[in-house]
Short mmCIF file of C-alpha atoms in Angstrom, two decimals:
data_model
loop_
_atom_site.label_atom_id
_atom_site.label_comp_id
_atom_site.label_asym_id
_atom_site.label_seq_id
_atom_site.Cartn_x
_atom_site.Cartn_y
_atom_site.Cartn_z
CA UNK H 21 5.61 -3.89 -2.64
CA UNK H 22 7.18 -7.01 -4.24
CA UNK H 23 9.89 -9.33 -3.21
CA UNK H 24 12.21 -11.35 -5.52
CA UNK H 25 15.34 -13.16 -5.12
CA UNK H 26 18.32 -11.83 -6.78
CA UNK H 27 17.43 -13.48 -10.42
CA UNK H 28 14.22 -11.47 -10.31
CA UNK H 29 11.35 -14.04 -9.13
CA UNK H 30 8.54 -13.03 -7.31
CA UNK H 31 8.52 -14.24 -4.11
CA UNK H 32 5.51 -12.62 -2.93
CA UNK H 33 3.52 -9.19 -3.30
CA UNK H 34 2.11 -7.14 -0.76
CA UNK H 35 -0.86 -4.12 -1.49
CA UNK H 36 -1.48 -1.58 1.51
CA UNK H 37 -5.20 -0.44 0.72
CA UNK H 38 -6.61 1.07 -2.42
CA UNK H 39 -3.78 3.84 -3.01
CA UNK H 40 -0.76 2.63 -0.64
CA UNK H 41 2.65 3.31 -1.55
CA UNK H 42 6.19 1.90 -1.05
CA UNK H 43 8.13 5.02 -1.06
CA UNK H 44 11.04 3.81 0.90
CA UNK H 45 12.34 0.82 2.11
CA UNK H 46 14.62 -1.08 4.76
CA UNK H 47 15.25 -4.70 6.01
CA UNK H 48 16.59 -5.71 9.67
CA UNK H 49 15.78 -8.55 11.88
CA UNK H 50 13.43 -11.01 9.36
CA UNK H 51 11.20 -7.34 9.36
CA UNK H 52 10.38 -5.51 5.87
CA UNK H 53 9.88 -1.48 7.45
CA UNK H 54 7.78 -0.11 4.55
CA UNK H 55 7.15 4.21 4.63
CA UNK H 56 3.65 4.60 3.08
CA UNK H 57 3.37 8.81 3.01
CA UNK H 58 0.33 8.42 0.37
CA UNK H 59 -1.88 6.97 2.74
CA UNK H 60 -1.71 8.47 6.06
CA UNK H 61 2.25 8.90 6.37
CA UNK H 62 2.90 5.66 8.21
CA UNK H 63 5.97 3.11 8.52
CA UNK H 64 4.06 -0.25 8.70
CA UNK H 65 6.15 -3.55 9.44
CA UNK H 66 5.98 -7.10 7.06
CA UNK H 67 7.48 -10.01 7.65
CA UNK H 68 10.19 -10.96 5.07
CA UNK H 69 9.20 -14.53 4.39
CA UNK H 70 5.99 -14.23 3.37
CA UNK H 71 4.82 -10.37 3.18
CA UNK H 72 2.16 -10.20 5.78
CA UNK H 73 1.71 -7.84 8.61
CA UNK H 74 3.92 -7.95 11.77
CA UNK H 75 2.71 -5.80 14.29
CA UNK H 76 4.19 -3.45 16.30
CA UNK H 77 5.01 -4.45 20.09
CA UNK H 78 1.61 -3.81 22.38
CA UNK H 79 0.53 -1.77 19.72
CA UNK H 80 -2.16 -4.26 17.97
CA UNK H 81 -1.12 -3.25 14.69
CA UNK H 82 1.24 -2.47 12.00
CA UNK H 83 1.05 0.78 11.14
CA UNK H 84 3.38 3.65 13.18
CA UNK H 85 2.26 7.01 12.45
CA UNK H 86 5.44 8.72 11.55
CA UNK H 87 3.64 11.95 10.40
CA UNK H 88 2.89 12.86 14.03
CA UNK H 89 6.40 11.90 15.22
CA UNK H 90 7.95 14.27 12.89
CA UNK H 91 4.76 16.98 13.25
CA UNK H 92 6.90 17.85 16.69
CA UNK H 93 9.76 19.11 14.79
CA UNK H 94 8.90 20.88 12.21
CA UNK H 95 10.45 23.70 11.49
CA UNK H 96 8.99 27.37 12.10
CA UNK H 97 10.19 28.12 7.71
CA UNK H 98 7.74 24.87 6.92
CA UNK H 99 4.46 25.39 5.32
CA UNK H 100 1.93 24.84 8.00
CA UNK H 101 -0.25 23.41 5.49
CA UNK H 102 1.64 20.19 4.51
CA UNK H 103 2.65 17.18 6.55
CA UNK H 104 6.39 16.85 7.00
CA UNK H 105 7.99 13.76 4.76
CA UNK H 106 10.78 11.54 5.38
CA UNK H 107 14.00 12.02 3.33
CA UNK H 108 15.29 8.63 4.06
CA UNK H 109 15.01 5.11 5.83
CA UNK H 110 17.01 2.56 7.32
CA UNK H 111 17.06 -0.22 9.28
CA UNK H 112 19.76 -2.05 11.35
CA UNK H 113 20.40 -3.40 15.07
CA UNK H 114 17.01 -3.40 15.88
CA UNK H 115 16.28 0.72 14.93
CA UNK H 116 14.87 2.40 12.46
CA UNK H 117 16.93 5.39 10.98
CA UNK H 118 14.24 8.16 9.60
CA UNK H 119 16.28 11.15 7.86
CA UNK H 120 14.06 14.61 8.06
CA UNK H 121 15.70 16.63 5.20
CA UNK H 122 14.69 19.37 2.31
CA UNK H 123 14.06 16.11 -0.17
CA UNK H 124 10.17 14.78 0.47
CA UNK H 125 10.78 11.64 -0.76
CA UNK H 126 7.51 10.53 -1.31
CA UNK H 127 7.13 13.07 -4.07
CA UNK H 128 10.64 14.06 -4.84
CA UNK H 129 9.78 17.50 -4.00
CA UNK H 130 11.47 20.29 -1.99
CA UNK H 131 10.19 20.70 2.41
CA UNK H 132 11.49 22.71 4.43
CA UNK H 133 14.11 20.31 6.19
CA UNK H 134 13.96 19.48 9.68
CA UNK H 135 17.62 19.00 9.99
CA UNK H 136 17.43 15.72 11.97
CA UNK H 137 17.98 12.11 12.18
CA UNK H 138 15.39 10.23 14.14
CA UNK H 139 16.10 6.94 15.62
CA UNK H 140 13.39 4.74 16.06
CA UNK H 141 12.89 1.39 18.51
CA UNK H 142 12.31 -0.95 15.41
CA UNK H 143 9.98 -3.24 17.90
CA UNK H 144 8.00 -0.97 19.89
CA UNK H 145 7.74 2.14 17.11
CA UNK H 146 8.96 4.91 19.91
CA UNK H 147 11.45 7.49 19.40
CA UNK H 148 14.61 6.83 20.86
CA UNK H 149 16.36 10.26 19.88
CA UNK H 150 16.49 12.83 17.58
CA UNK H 151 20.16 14.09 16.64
CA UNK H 152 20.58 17.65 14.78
CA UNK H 153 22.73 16.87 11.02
CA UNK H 154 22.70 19.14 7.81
CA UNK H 155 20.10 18.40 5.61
CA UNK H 156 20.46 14.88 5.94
CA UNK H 157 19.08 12.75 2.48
CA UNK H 158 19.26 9.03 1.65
CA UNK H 159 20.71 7.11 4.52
CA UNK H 160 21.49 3.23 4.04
CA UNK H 161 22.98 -0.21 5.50
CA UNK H 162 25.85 -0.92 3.09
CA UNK H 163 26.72 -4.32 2.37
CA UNK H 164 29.70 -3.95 4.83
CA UNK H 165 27.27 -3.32 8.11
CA UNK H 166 27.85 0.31 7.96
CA UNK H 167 25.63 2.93 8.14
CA UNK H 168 25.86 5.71 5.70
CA UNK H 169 24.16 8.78 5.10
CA UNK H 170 24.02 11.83 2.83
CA UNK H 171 23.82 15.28 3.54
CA UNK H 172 23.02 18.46 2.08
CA UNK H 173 23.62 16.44 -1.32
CA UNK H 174 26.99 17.04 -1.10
CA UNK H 175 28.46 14.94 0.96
CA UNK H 176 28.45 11.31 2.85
CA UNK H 177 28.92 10.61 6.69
CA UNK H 178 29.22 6.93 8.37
CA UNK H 179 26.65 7.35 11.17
CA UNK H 180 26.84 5.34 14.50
CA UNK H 181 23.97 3.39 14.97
CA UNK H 182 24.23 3.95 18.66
CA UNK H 183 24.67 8.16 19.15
CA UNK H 184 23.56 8.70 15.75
CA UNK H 185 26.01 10.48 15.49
CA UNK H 186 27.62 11.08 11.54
CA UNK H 187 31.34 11.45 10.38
CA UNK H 188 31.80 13.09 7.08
CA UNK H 189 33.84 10.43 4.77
CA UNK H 190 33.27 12.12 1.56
CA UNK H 191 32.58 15.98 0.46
CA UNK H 192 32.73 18.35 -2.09
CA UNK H 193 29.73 16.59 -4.22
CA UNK H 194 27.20 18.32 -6.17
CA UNK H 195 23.74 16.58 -6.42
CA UNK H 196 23.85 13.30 -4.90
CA UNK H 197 21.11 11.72 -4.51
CA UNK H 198 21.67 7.72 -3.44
CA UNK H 199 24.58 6.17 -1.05
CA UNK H 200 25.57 2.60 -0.87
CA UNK H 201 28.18 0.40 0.07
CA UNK H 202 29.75 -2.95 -0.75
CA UNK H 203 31.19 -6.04 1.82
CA UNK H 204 34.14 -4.21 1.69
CA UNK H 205 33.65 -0.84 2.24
CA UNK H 206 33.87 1.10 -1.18
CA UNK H 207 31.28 3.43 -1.21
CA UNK H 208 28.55 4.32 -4.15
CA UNK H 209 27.11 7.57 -4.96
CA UNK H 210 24.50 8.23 -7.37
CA UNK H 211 24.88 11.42 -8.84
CA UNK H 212 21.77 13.59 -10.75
CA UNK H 213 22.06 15.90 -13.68
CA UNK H 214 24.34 16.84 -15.22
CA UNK H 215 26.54 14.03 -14.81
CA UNK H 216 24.29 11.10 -14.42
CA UNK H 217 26.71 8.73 -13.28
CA UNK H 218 27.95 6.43 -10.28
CA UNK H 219 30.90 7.60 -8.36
CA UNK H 220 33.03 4.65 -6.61
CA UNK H 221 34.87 5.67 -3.33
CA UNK H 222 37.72 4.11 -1.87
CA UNK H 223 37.62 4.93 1.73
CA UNK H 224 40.93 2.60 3.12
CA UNK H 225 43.02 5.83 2.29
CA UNK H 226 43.91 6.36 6.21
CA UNK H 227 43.04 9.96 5.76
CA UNK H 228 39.51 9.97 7.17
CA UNK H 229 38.12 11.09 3.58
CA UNK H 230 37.34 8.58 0.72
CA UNK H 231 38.78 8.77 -2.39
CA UNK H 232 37.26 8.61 -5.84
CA UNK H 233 38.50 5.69 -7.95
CA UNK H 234 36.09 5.24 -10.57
CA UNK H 235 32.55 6.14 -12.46
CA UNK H 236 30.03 3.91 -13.57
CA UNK H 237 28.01 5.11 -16.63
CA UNK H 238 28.80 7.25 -19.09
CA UNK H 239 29.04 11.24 -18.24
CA UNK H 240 25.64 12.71 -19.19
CA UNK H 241 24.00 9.93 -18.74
CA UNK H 242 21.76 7.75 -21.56
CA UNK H 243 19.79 9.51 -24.05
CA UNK H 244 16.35 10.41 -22.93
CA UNK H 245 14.95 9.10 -26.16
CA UNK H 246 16.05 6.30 -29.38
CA UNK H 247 17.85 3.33 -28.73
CA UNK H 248 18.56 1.69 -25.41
CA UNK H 249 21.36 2.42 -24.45
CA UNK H 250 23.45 -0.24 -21.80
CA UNK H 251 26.17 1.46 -20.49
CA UNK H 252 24.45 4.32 -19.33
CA UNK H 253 21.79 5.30 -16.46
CA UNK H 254 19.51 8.79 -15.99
CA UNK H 255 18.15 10.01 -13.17
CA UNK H 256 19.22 7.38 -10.72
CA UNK H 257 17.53 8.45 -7.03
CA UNK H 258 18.14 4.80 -5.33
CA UNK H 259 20.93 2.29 -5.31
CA UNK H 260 22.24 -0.93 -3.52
CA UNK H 261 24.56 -3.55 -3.33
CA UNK H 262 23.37 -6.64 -2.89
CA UNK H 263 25.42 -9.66 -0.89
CA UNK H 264 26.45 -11.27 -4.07
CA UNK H 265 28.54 -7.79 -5.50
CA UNK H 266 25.76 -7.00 -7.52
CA UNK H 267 24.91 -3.22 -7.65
CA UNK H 268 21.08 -2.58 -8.36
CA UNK H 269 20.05 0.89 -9.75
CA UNK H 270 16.44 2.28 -9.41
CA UNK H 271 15.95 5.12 -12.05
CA UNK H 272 12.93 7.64 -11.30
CA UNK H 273 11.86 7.99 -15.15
CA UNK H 274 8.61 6.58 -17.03
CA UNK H 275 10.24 5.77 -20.09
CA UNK H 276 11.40 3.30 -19.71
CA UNK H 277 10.73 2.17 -15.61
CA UNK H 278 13.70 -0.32 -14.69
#
């Protein structure tokens, strides 16, 4: 895991082990709440200034074992052979959000989802509750303090932090794979093949439902191979906006990795 400021220096680096992983991520409180599923399936805790280990209250370590936490509900369809995997991970008011879907996001590969949001004591590690949503997928603190979450790639629900309970904003996507929001309240989707693109929502229409007010990238997406091409992203599976406007894109491709 490494942490820069918003030009791109390294503030400091953090290694969990030979072969841990930083699969997904989520700030609250001065904590860094890292999801390792390569190396024992764990959510381990970091403080933000300087990237060393902040254990978990009267637990004399770090590490939470989330595998065994979401072992309980798996469902009967899963293959008994594999571990269940988060879907998604946030972090705000002093709980951790853990979204049990169909996407394994430590692989990118299909589960059998547990249809469930878990909320999480972000101090202590225990469950607080587990609430029953479609297929949730990437769920995130927006920029405005909001919690948002996607489900069943199709469609995006603000979630209260307290019930956990979601309110669809948005629907009628078709592979969405990343949510975010800026300070005031306009909501970003990243959206996969065939369209490769980030859809801008305007949700201030006093309808309940968000409308669509513009794209960012061009449709299709950048080539795969020749020049580079700046005004178009590819297979975009994690966005943000930071507190300055800025909107960062992580792209899940090995040619080039930005």
């Amino acid at each position: 895991l490494v942490c820069t400021d918003f030009d791109g220096n390294v503030k400091w680096r953090h290694k969990r082990g030979g072969f841990g992983g930083a699969q997904l991520v989520a700030v609250d409180n001065g904590i860094v709440y890292v999801y390792d599923s390569g190396q024992g399936n764990v959510i381990y805790r970091l403080d933000t200034k300087k990237g060393e280990y902040s254990n978990w209250k009267d637990a004399g370590e770090a590490t939470l074992e989330l595998g065994k936490i979401m072992a309980q509900f798996k469902p009967a369809s899963a293959d008994p052979k594999e571990e269940p995997a988060a879907s998604g991970l946030a972090a705000t008011g002093g709980k951790l959000f853990v979204s049990y879907g169909s996407i394994n996001a430590a692989w990118g590969k299909k589960q059998a989802s547990g249809d469930l949001l878990l909320m999480i004591d972000g101090t202590t590690g225990k469950l607080i509750k587990s609430v029953k949503t479609e297929n949730p997928g990437d769920i995130k603190t927006g920029a405005d303090g909001k919690l948002y979450m996607l489900g069943a790639d199709s469609k995006v629900s603000i979630v209260n932090p307290e019930t956990g309970e979601s309110t669809p904003v948005i629907d009628g996507l078709k592979n969405a794979r990343s949510v975010a929001a800026d300070k005031d309240g306009n909501i970003y989707v990243s959206i996969s093949d065939p369209e490769n693109q980030i859809k801008v929502f305007d949700p201030s229409t006093g309808s309940g439902q968000a409308k669509p007010i513009r794209a960012i990238g061009k449709q299709g997406g950048r080539s795969l191979t020749g020049p580079w091409e700046k005004n178009g992203v590819r297979f975009a599976v994690g966005i943000k906006v930071d507190p300055k406007g800025k909107l960062w894109v992580m792209e899940c491709d090995n040619a080039p990795k930005r």
